[in-house]
Amino acid sequence: MVGLSLSAAGTVPLVVVGDLFPNGWFDYALGGVLIGLGVSVIYLSTGIIAGASTFLESTLSYVSDLPRFNRGKYVRSRDWRVVFTGGIVLGAALYAVTLGPGGWTTQVQPWRLFLGGTLVGVGTRLGKGCTSGHGVCGIGSGSNTSFVNVATFMLLAIGTAQLVAALGVSP
């Protein structure tokens, strides 16, 4: 790590690109380009923002009679949304077993993953959208609501990570 001397008392470390991306930056840049391309194609071809929480609601229209899940826009678009959502899961799995570390890639217990996923799902509904909808699509379109939501997501995520680390919780 490189340091910048501010006074005789010490130095303030400068962050180097290698510190931020210890495995290289190309995969992250490529992922960002592919995500941007994907949401652009979806929006330009359907007029629908590619937020994942909306995909969940449209999928629930298959099994629920609740009017909330059976809005016309959900029912009309649910087939391709299921394919899209399945592609996200299948793509991650395919990466893990081919280019990635292989198979199950976390030390976190399945019950914690399930609980965390459930809390994220509830949070996306309370926040009127998910990080992909607000973070990628909303900010990309200049939505003030999305800027506020993403700032809230980030502050709470950083605070939670700091709290969990301070409490010594491990996977």
mmCIF file with all atom_site columns, C-alpha atoms in Angstrom:
data_model
loop_
_atom_site.group_PDB
_atom_site.id
_atom_site.type_symbol
_atom_site.label_atom_id
_atom_site.label_alt_id
_atom_site.label_comp_id
_atom_site.label_asym_id
_atom_site.label_entity_id
_atom_site.label_seq_id
_atom_site.pdbx_PDB_ins_code
_atom_site.Cartn_x
_atom_site.Cartn_y
_atom_site.Cartn_z
_atom_site.occupancy
_atom_site.B_iso_or_equiv
_atom_site.pdbx_formal_charge
_atom_site.auth_seq_id
_atom_site.auth_comp_id
_atom_site.auth_asym_id
_atom_site.auth_atom_id
_atom_site.pdbx_PDB_model_num
ATOM 1   C CA . MET A 1 1   ? 0.000   0.000   0.000   1.00 0.00 ? 1   MET A CA 1
ATOM 2   C CA . VAL A 1 2   ? 1.219   3.505   -0.825  1.00 0.00 ? 2   VAL A CA 1
ATOM 3   C CA . GLY A 1 3   ? 1.230   6.190   1.884   1.00 0.00 ? 3   GLY A CA 1
ATOM 4   C CA . LEU A 1 4   ? 0.959   9.965   1.612   1.00 0.00 ? 4   LEU A CA 1
ATOM 5   C CA . SER A 1 5   ? 2.792   11.900  4.307   1.00 0.00 ? 5   SER A CA 1
ATOM 6   C CA . LEU A 1 6   ? 0.626   14.623  5.816   1.00 0.00 ? 6   LEU A CA 1
ATOM 7   C CA . SER A 1 7   ? 2.700   15.471  8.851   1.00 0.00 ? 7   SER A CA 1
ATOM 8   C CA . ALA A 1 8   ? 5.501   14.233  11.011  1.00 0.00 ? 8   ALA A CA 1
ATOM 9   C CA . ALA A 1 9   ? 2.854   12.405  13.055  1.00 0.00 ? 9   ALA A CA 1
ATOM 10  C CA . GLY A 1 10  ? 2.148   9.813   10.382  1.00 0.00 ? 10  GLY A CA 1
ATOM 11  C CA . THR A 1 11  ? 0.757   8.977   7.014   1.00 0.00 ? 11  THR A CA 1
ATOM 12  C CA . VAL A 1 12  ? -2.653  8.449   5.478   1.00 0.00 ? 12  VAL A CA 1
ATOM 13  C CA . PRO A 1 13  ? -2.731  5.396   3.199   1.00 0.00 ? 13  PRO A CA 1
ATOM 14  C CA . LEU A 1 14  ? -3.785  5.884   -0.391  1.00 0.00 ? 14  LEU A CA 1
ATOM 15  C CA . VAL A 1 15  ? -5.902  3.166   -1.896  1.00 0.00 ? 15  VAL A CA 1
ATOM 16  C CA . VAL A 1 16  ? -4.315  1.572   -4.928  1.00 0.00 ? 16  VAL A CA 1
ATOM 17  C CA . VAL A 1 17  ? -6.345  -0.046  -7.704  1.00 0.00 ? 17  VAL A CA 1
ATOM 18  C CA . GLY A 1 18  ? -4.678  -3.366  -6.871  1.00 0.00 ? 18  GLY A CA 1
ATOM 19  C CA . ASP A 1 19  ? -6.035  -3.101  -3.315  1.00 0.00 ? 19  ASP A CA 1
ATOM 20  C CA . LEU A 1 20  ? -9.588  -2.570  -4.547  1.00 0.00 ? 20  LEU A CA 1
ATOM 21  C CA . PHE A 1 21  ? -9.396  -5.338  -7.153  1.00 0.00 ? 21  PHE A CA 1
ATOM 22  C CA . PRO A 1 22  ? -6.917  -7.944  -5.916  1.00 0.00 ? 22  PRO A CA 1
ATOM 23  C CA . ASN A 1 23  ? -8.051  -10.406 -8.616  1.00 0.00 ? 23  ASN A CA 1
ATOM 24  C CA . GLY A 1 24  ? -7.949  -7.815  -11.391 1.00 0.00 ? 24  GLY A CA 1
ATOM 25  C CA . TRP A 1 25  ? -10.559 -5.359  -12.669 1.00 0.00 ? 25  TRP A CA 1
ATOM 26  C CA . PHE A 1 26  ? -11.446 -6.814  -16.072 1.00 0.00 ? 26  PHE A CA 1
ATOM 27  C CA . ASP A 1 27  ? -14.112 -9.275  -14.849 1.00 0.00 ? 27  ASP A CA 1
ATOM 28  C CA . TYR A 1 28  ? -15.863 -6.504  -12.906 1.00 0.00 ? 28  TYR A CA 1
ATOM 29  C CA . ALA A 1 29  ? -15.821 -4.159  -15.883 1.00 0.00 ? 29  ALA A CA 1
ATOM 30  C CA . LEU A 1 30  ? -17.090 -6.895  -18.193 1.00 0.00 ? 30  LEU A CA 1
ATOM 31  C CA . GLY A 1 31  ? -19.857 -7.741  -15.714 1.00 0.00 ? 31  GLY A CA 1
ATOM 32  C CA . GLY A 1 32  ? -20.903 -4.102  -15.561 1.00 0.00 ? 32  GLY A CA 1
ATOM 33  C CA . VAL A 1 33  ? -21.017 -3.841  -19.349 1.00 0.00 ? 33  VAL A CA 1
ATOM 34  C CA . LEU A 1 34  ? -23.083 -7.033  -19.610 1.00 0.00 ? 34  LEU A CA 1
ATOM 35  C CA . ILE A 1 35  ? -25.520 -5.871  -16.914 1.00 0.00 ? 35  ILE A CA 1
ATOM 36  C CA . GLY A 1 36  ? -25.900 -2.504  -18.637 1.00 0.00 ? 36  GLY A CA 1
ATOM 37  C CA . LEU A 1 37  ? -26.432 -4.190  -21.986 1.00 0.00 ? 37  LEU A CA 1
ATOM 38  C CA . GLY A 1 38  ? -28.978 -6.601  -20.506 1.00 0.00 ? 38  GLY A CA 1
ATOM 39  C CA . VAL A 1 39  ? -31.114 -3.954  -18.808 1.00 0.00 ? 39  VAL A CA 1
ATOM 40  C CA . SER A 1 40  ? -30.918 -1.765  -21.916 1.00 0.00 ? 40  SER A CA 1
ATOM 41  C CA . VAL A 1 41  ? -32.143 -4.582  -24.154 1.00 0.00 ? 41  VAL A CA 1
ATOM 42  C CA . ILE A 1 42  ? -34.994 -5.363  -21.756 1.00 0.00 ? 42  ILE A CA 1
ATOM 43  C CA . TYR A 1 43  ? -36.054 -1.731  -21.484 1.00 0.00 ? 43  TYR A CA 1
ATOM 44  C CA . LEU A 1 44  ? -35.765 -0.965  -25.196 1.00 0.00 ? 44  LEU A CA 1
ATOM 45  C CA . SER A 1 45  ? -37.638 -4.122  -26.220 1.00 0.00 ? 45  SER A CA 1
ATOM 46  C CA . THR A 1 46  ? -40.372 -4.111  -23.548 1.00 0.00 ? 46  THR A CA 1
ATOM 47  C CA . GLY A 1 47  ? -40.480 -0.670  -21.942 1.00 0.00 ? 47  GLY A CA 1
ATOM 48  C CA . ILE A 1 48  ? -40.108 -2.406  -18.562 1.00 0.00 ? 48  ILE A CA 1
ATOM 49  C CA . ILE A 1 49  ? -37.344 -1.614  -16.063 1.00 0.00 ? 49  ILE A CA 1
ATOM 50  C CA . ALA A 1 50  ? -35.394 -4.772  -15.206 1.00 0.00 ? 50  ALA A CA 1
ATOM 51  C CA . GLY A 1 51  ? -35.675 -4.721  -11.417 1.00 0.00 ? 51  GLY A CA 1
ATOM 52  C CA . ALA A 1 52  ? -35.560 -8.190  -9.858  1.00 0.00 ? 52  ALA A CA 1
ATOM 53  C CA . SER A 1 53  ? -38.219 -7.564  -7.195  1.00 0.00 ? 53  SER A CA 1
ATOM 54  C CA . THR A 1 54  ? -40.796 -6.874  -9.910  1.00 0.00 ? 54  THR A CA 1
ATOM 55  C CA . PHE A 1 55  ? -39.780 -10.151 -11.498 1.00 0.00 ? 55  PHE A CA 1
ATOM 56  C CA . LEU A 1 56  ? -40.649 -11.884 -8.225  1.00 0.00 ? 56  LEU A CA 1
ATOM 57  C CA . GLU A 1 57  ? -44.086 -10.274 -8.111  1.00 0.00 ? 57  GLU A CA 1
ATOM 58  C CA . SER A 1 58  ? -44.842 -11.261 -11.683 1.00 0.00 ? 58  SER A CA 1
ATOM 59  C CA . THR A 1 59  ? -43.782 -14.847 -10.950 1.00 0.00 ? 59  THR A CA 1
ATOM 60  C CA . LEU A 1 60  ? -46.133 -14.962 -7.972  1.00 0.00 ? 60  LEU A CA 1
ATOM 61  C CA . SER A 1 61  ? -48.996 -14.300 -10.397 1.00 0.00 ? 61  SER A CA 1
ATOM 62  C CA . TYR A 1 62  ? -48.719 -17.979 -11.387 1.00 0.00 ? 62  TYR A CA 1
ATOM 63  C CA . VAL A 1 63  ? -49.638 -19.210 -7.901  1.00 0.00 ? 63  VAL A CA 1
ATOM 64  C CA . SER A 1 64  ? -51.525 -16.395 -6.185  1.00 0.00 ? 64  SER A CA 1
ATOM 65  C CA . ASP A 1 65  ? -55.032 -15.055 -6.682  1.00 0.00 ? 65  ASP A CA 1
ATOM 66  C CA . LEU A 1 66  ? -54.204 -11.780 -4.934  1.00 0.00 ? 66  LEU A CA 1
ATOM 67  C CA . PRO A 1 67  ? -54.960 -8.786  -7.166  1.00 0.00 ? 67  PRO A CA 1
ATOM 68  C CA . ARG A 1 68  ? -51.548 -7.271  -6.317  1.00 0.00 ? 68  ARG A CA 1
ATOM 69  C CA . PHE A 1 69  ? -49.797 -10.108 -8.170  1.00 0.00 ? 69  PHE A CA 1
ATOM 70  C CA . ASN A 1 70  ? -52.291 -10.375 -11.008 1.00 0.00 ? 70  ASN A CA 1
ATOM 71  C CA . ARG A 1 71  ? -52.033 -6.921  -12.510 1.00 0.00 ? 71  ARG A CA 1
ATOM 72  C CA . GLY A 1 72  ? -52.175 -6.985  -16.283 1.00 0.00 ? 72  GLY A CA 1
ATOM 73  C CA . LYS A 1 73  ? -48.556 -5.894  -16.755 1.00 0.00 ? 73  LYS A CA 1
ATOM 74  C CA . TYR A 1 74  ? -47.359 -8.777  -14.552 1.00 0.00 ? 74  TYR A CA 1
ATOM 75  C CA . VAL A 1 75  ? -49.480 -11.447 -16.187 1.00 0.00 ? 75  VAL A CA 1
ATOM 76  C CA . ARG A 1 76  ? -48.580 -10.317 -19.725 1.00 0.00 ? 76  ARG A CA 1
ATOM 77  C CA . SER A 1 77  ? -44.842 -10.309 -19.029 1.00 0.00 ? 77  SER A CA 1
ATOM 78  C CA . ARG A 1 78  ? -44.422 -13.135 -16.542 1.00 0.00 ? 78  ARG A CA 1
ATOM 79  C CA . ASP A 1 79  ? -43.212 -15.802 -18.966 1.00 0.00 ? 79  ASP A CA 1
ATOM 80  C CA . TRP A 1 80  ? -40.143 -13.920 -20.167 1.00 0.00 ? 80  TRP A CA 1
ATOM 81  C CA . ARG A 1 81  ? -39.536 -12.616 -16.625 1.00 0.00 ? 81  ARG A CA 1
ATOM 82  C CA . VAL A 1 82  ? -39.319 -16.198 -15.328 1.00 0.00 ? 82  VAL A CA 1
ATOM 83  C CA . VAL A 1 83  ? -36.831 -17.029 -18.077 1.00 0.00 ? 83  VAL A CA 1
ATOM 84  C CA . PHE A 1 84  ? -34.817 -13.909 -17.198 1.00 0.00 ? 84  PHE A CA 1
ATOM 85  C CA . THR A 1 85  ? -34.793 -14.725 -13.480 1.00 0.00 ? 85  THR A CA 1
ATOM 86  C CA . GLY A 1 86  ? -33.903 -18.357 -14.152 1.00 0.00 ? 86  GLY A CA 1
ATOM 87  C CA . GLY A 1 87  ? -31.076 -17.113 -16.372 1.00 0.00 ? 87  GLY A CA 1
ATOM 88  C CA . ILE A 1 88  ? -29.634 -15.120 -13.484 1.00 0.00 ? 88  ILE A CA 1
ATOM 89  C CA . VAL A 1 89  ? -29.586 -18.197 -11.253 1.00 0.00 ? 89  VAL A CA 1
ATOM 90  C CA . LEU A 1 90  ? -28.401 -20.547 -13.994 1.00 0.00 ? 90  LEU A CA 1
ATOM 91  C CA . GLY A 1 91  ? -25.726 -18.091 -15.129 1.00 0.00 ? 91  GLY A CA 1
ATOM 92  C CA . ALA A 1 92  ? -24.328 -17.800 -11.603 1.00 0.00 ? 92  ALA A CA 1
ATOM 93  C CA . ALA A 1 93  ? -24.333 -21.579 -11.192 1.00 0.00 ? 93  ALA A CA 1
ATOM 94  C CA . LEU A 1 94  ? -22.713 -22.098 -14.579 1.00 0.00 ? 94  LEU A CA 1
ATOM 95  C CA . TYR A 1 95  ? -19.999 -19.588 -13.740 1.00 0.00 ? 95  TYR A CA 1
ATOM 96  C CA . ALA A 1 96  ? -19.356 -21.226 -10.366 1.00 0.00 ? 96  ALA A CA 1
ATOM 97  C CA . VAL A 1 97  ? -18.796 -24.678 -11.858 1.00 0.00 ? 97  VAL A CA 1
ATOM 98  C CA . THR A 1 98  ? -16.866 -23.586 -14.974 1.00 0.00 ? 98  THR A CA 1
ATOM 99  C CA . LEU A 1 99  ? -14.836 -20.388 -14.558 1.00 0.00 ? 99  LEU A CA 1
ATOM 100 C CA . GLY A 1 100 ? -15.362 -19.840 -10.839 1.00 0.00 ? 100 GLY A CA 1
ATOM 101 C CA . PRO A 1 101 ? -14.196 -21.732 -7.787  1.00 0.00 ? 101 PRO A CA 1
ATOM 102 C CA . GLY A 1 102 ? -16.607 -24.604 -8.444  1.00 0.00 ? 102 GLY A CA 1
ATOM 103 C CA . GLY A 1 103 ? -19.849 -25.677 -6.782  1.00 0.00 ? 103 GLY A CA 1
ATOM 104 C CA . TRP A 1 104 ? -20.971 -24.149 -3.515  1.00 0.00 ? 104 TRP A CA 1
ATOM 105 C CA . THR A 1 105 ? -18.931 -20.974 -3.053  1.00 0.00 ? 105 THR A CA 1
ATOM 106 C CA . THR A 1 106 ? -19.737 -19.766 0.450   1.00 0.00 ? 106 THR A CA 1
ATOM 107 C CA . GLN A 1 107 ? -19.051 -20.743 4.037   1.00 0.00 ? 107 GLN A CA 1
ATOM 108 C CA . VAL A 1 108 ? -22.395 -19.268 5.125   1.00 0.00 ? 108 VAL A CA 1
ATOM 109 C CA . GLN A 1 109 ? -24.895 -21.774 6.459   1.00 0.00 ? 109 GLN A CA 1
ATOM 110 C CA . PRO A 1 110 ? -27.975 -22.338 4.266   1.00 0.00 ? 110 PRO A CA 1
ATOM 111 C CA . TRP A 1 111 ? -30.377 -21.164 6.992   1.00 0.00 ? 111 TRP A CA 1
ATOM 112 C CA . ARG A 1 112 ? -28.570 -17.813 7.156   1.00 0.00 ? 112 ARG A CA 1
ATOM 113 C CA . LEU A 1 113 ? -28.723 -17.476 3.378   1.00 0.00 ? 113 LEU A CA 1
ATOM 114 C CA . PHE A 1 114 ? -32.456 -18.229 3.477   1.00 0.00 ? 114 PHE A CA 1
ATOM 115 C CA . LEU A 1 115 ? -33.075 -15.752 6.318   1.00 0.00 ? 115 LEU A CA 1
ATOM 116 C CA . GLY A 1 116 ? -30.974 -13.084 4.601   1.00 0.00 ? 116 GLY A CA 1
ATOM 117 C CA . GLY A 1 117 ? -32.757 -13.640 1.299   1.00 0.00 ? 117 GLY A CA 1
ATOM 118 C CA . THR A 1 118 ? -36.135 -13.362 3.014   1.00 0.00 ? 118 THR A CA 1
ATOM 119 C CA . LEU A 1 119 ? -35.141 -10.102 4.714   1.00 0.00 ? 119 LEU A CA 1
ATOM 120 C CA . VAL A 1 120 ? -33.836 -8.730  1.425   1.00 0.00 ? 120 VAL A CA 1
ATOM 121 C CA . GLY A 1 121 ? -37.126 -9.675  -0.245  1.00 0.00 ? 121 GLY A CA 1
ATOM 122 C CA . VAL A 1 122 ? -39.155 -7.878  2.418   1.00 0.00 ? 122 VAL A CA 1
ATOM 123 C CA . GLY A 1 123 ? -36.833 -4.887  2.193   1.00 0.00 ? 123 GLY A CA 1
ATOM 124 C CA . THR A 1 124 ? -37.213 -4.642  -1.567  1.00 0.00 ? 124 THR A CA 1
ATOM 125 C CA . ARG A 1 125 ? -40.969 -4.371  -1.216  1.00 0.00 ? 125 ARG A CA 1
ATOM 126 C CA . LEU A 1 126 ? -40.712 -1.798  1.587   1.00 0.00 ? 126 LEU A CA 1
ATOM 127 C CA . GLY A 1 127 ? -38.164 0.165   -0.466  1.00 0.00 ? 127 GLY A CA 1
ATOM 128 C CA . LYS A 1 128 ? -40.374 -0.025  -3.566  1.00 0.00 ? 128 LYS A CA 1
ATOM 129 C CA . GLY A 1 129 ? -37.669 -1.869  -5.485  1.00 0.00 ? 129 GLY A CA 1
ATOM 130 C CA . CYS A 1 130 ? -34.367 -3.658  -5.295  1.00 0.00 ? 130 CYS A CA 1
ATOM 131 C CA . THR A 1 131 ? -30.745 -2.693  -5.755  1.00 0.00 ? 131 THR A CA 1
ATOM 132 C CA . SER A 1 132 ? -30.791 -3.737  -9.394  1.00 0.00 ? 132 SER A CA 1
ATOM 133 C CA . GLY A 1 133 ? -33.903 -1.716  -10.151 1.00 0.00 ? 133 GLY A CA 1
ATOM 134 C CA . HIS A 1 134 ? -32.825 1.389   -8.243  1.00 0.00 ? 134 HIS A CA 1
ATOM 135 C CA . GLY A 1 135 ? -29.049 1.021   -8.508  1.00 0.00 ? 135 GLY A CA 1
ATOM 136 C CA . VAL A 1 136 ? -28.692 0.087   -12.144 1.00 0.00 ? 136 VAL A CA 1
ATOM 137 C CA . CYS A 1 137 ? -31.863 1.275   -13.818 1.00 0.00 ? 137 CYS A CA 1
ATOM 138 C CA . GLY A 1 138 ? -33.066 4.082   -11.526 1.00 0.00 ? 138 GLY A CA 1
ATOM 139 C CA . ILE A 1 139 ? -29.765 5.881   -11.124 1.00 0.00 ? 139 ILE A CA 1
ATOM 140 C CA . GLY A 1 140 ? -29.043 5.298   -14.796 1.00 0.00 ? 140 GLY A CA 1
ATOM 141 C CA . SER A 1 141 ? -32.266 7.141   -15.655 1.00 0.00 ? 141 SER A CA 1
ATOM 142 C CA . GLY A 1 142 ? -31.618 9.944   -13.154 1.00 0.00 ? 142 GLY A CA 1
ATOM 143 C CA . SER A 1 143 ? -34.395 9.071   -10.673 1.00 0.00 ? 143 SER A CA 1
ATOM 144 C CA . ASN A 1 144 ? -34.163 11.127  -7.473  1.00 0.00 ? 144 ASN A CA 1
ATOM 145 C CA . THR A 1 145 ? -36.017 8.370   -5.595  1.00 0.00 ? 145 THR A CA 1
ATOM 146 C CA . SER A 1 146 ? -33.417 5.858   -6.737  1.00 0.00 ? 146 SER A CA 1
ATOM 147 C CA . PHE A 1 147 ? -30.539 8.073   -5.601  1.00 0.00 ? 147 PHE A CA 1
ATOM 148 C CA . VAL A 1 148 ? -32.105 8.286   -2.121  1.00 0.00 ? 148 VAL A CA 1
ATOM 149 C CA . ASN A 1 149 ? -32.874 4.556   -2.011  1.00 0.00 ? 149 ASN A CA 1
ATOM 150 C CA . VAL A 1 150 ? -29.370 3.524   -3.116  1.00 0.00 ? 150 VAL A CA 1
ATOM 151 C CA . ALA A 1 151 ? -27.808 5.862   -0.535  1.00 0.00 ? 151 ALA A CA 1
ATOM 152 C CA . THR A 1 152 ? -30.072 4.284   2.099   1.00 0.00 ? 152 THR A CA 1
ATOM 153 C CA . PHE A 1 153 ? -29.176 0.750   0.935   1.00 0.00 ? 153 PHE A CA 1
ATOM 154 C CA . MET A 1 154 ? -25.475 1.522   1.094   1.00 0.00 ? 154 MET A CA 1
ATOM 155 C CA . LEU A 1 155 ? -25.532 3.249   4.492   1.00 0.00 ? 155 LEU A CA 1
ATOM 156 C CA . LEU A 1 156 ? -27.541 0.439   6.058   1.00 0.00 ? 156 LEU A CA 1
ATOM 157 C CA . ALA A 1 157 ? -25.399 -2.250  4.433   1.00 0.00 ? 157 ALA A CA 1
ATOM 158 C CA . ILE A 1 158 ? -22.168 -0.626  5.607   1.00 0.00 ? 158 ILE A CA 1
ATOM 159 C CA . GLY A 1 159 ? -23.596 -0.105  9.097   1.00 0.00 ? 159 GLY A CA 1
ATOM 160 C CA . THR A 1 160 ? -24.830 -3.697  9.287   1.00 0.00 ? 160 THR A CA 1
ATOM 161 C CA . ALA A 1 161 ? -21.474 -5.056  8.094   1.00 0.00 ? 161 ALA A CA 1
ATOM 162 C CA . GLN A 1 162 ? -19.660 -2.975  10.708  1.00 0.00 ? 162 GLN A CA 1
ATOM 163 C CA . LEU A 1 163 ? -22.045 -4.104  13.459  1.00 0.00 ? 163 LEU A CA 1
ATOM 164 C CA . VAL A 1 164 ? -21.761 -7.774  12.488  1.00 0.00 ? 164 VAL A CA 1
ATOM 165 C CA . ALA A 1 165 ? -17.961 -7.504  12.396  1.00 0.00 ? 165 ALA A CA 1
ATOM 166 C CA . ALA A 1 166 ? -17.879 -5.741  15.771  1.00 0.00 ? 166 ALA A CA 1
ATOM 167 C CA . LEU A 1 167 ? -20.060 -8.467  17.283  1.00 0.00 ? 167 LEU A CA 1
ATOM 168 C CA . GLY A 1 168 ? -17.679 -11.096 15.920  1.00 0.00 ? 168 GLY A CA 1
ATOM 169 C CA . VAL A 1 169 ? -20.350 -12.918 13.920  1.00 0.00 ? 169 VAL A CA 1
ATOM 170 C CA . SER A 1 170 ? -18.837 -15.282 11.377  1.00 0.00 ? 170 SER A CA 1
ATOM 171 C CA . PRO A 1 171 ? -20.352 -17.480 8.679   1.00 0.00 ? 171 PRO A CA 1
#
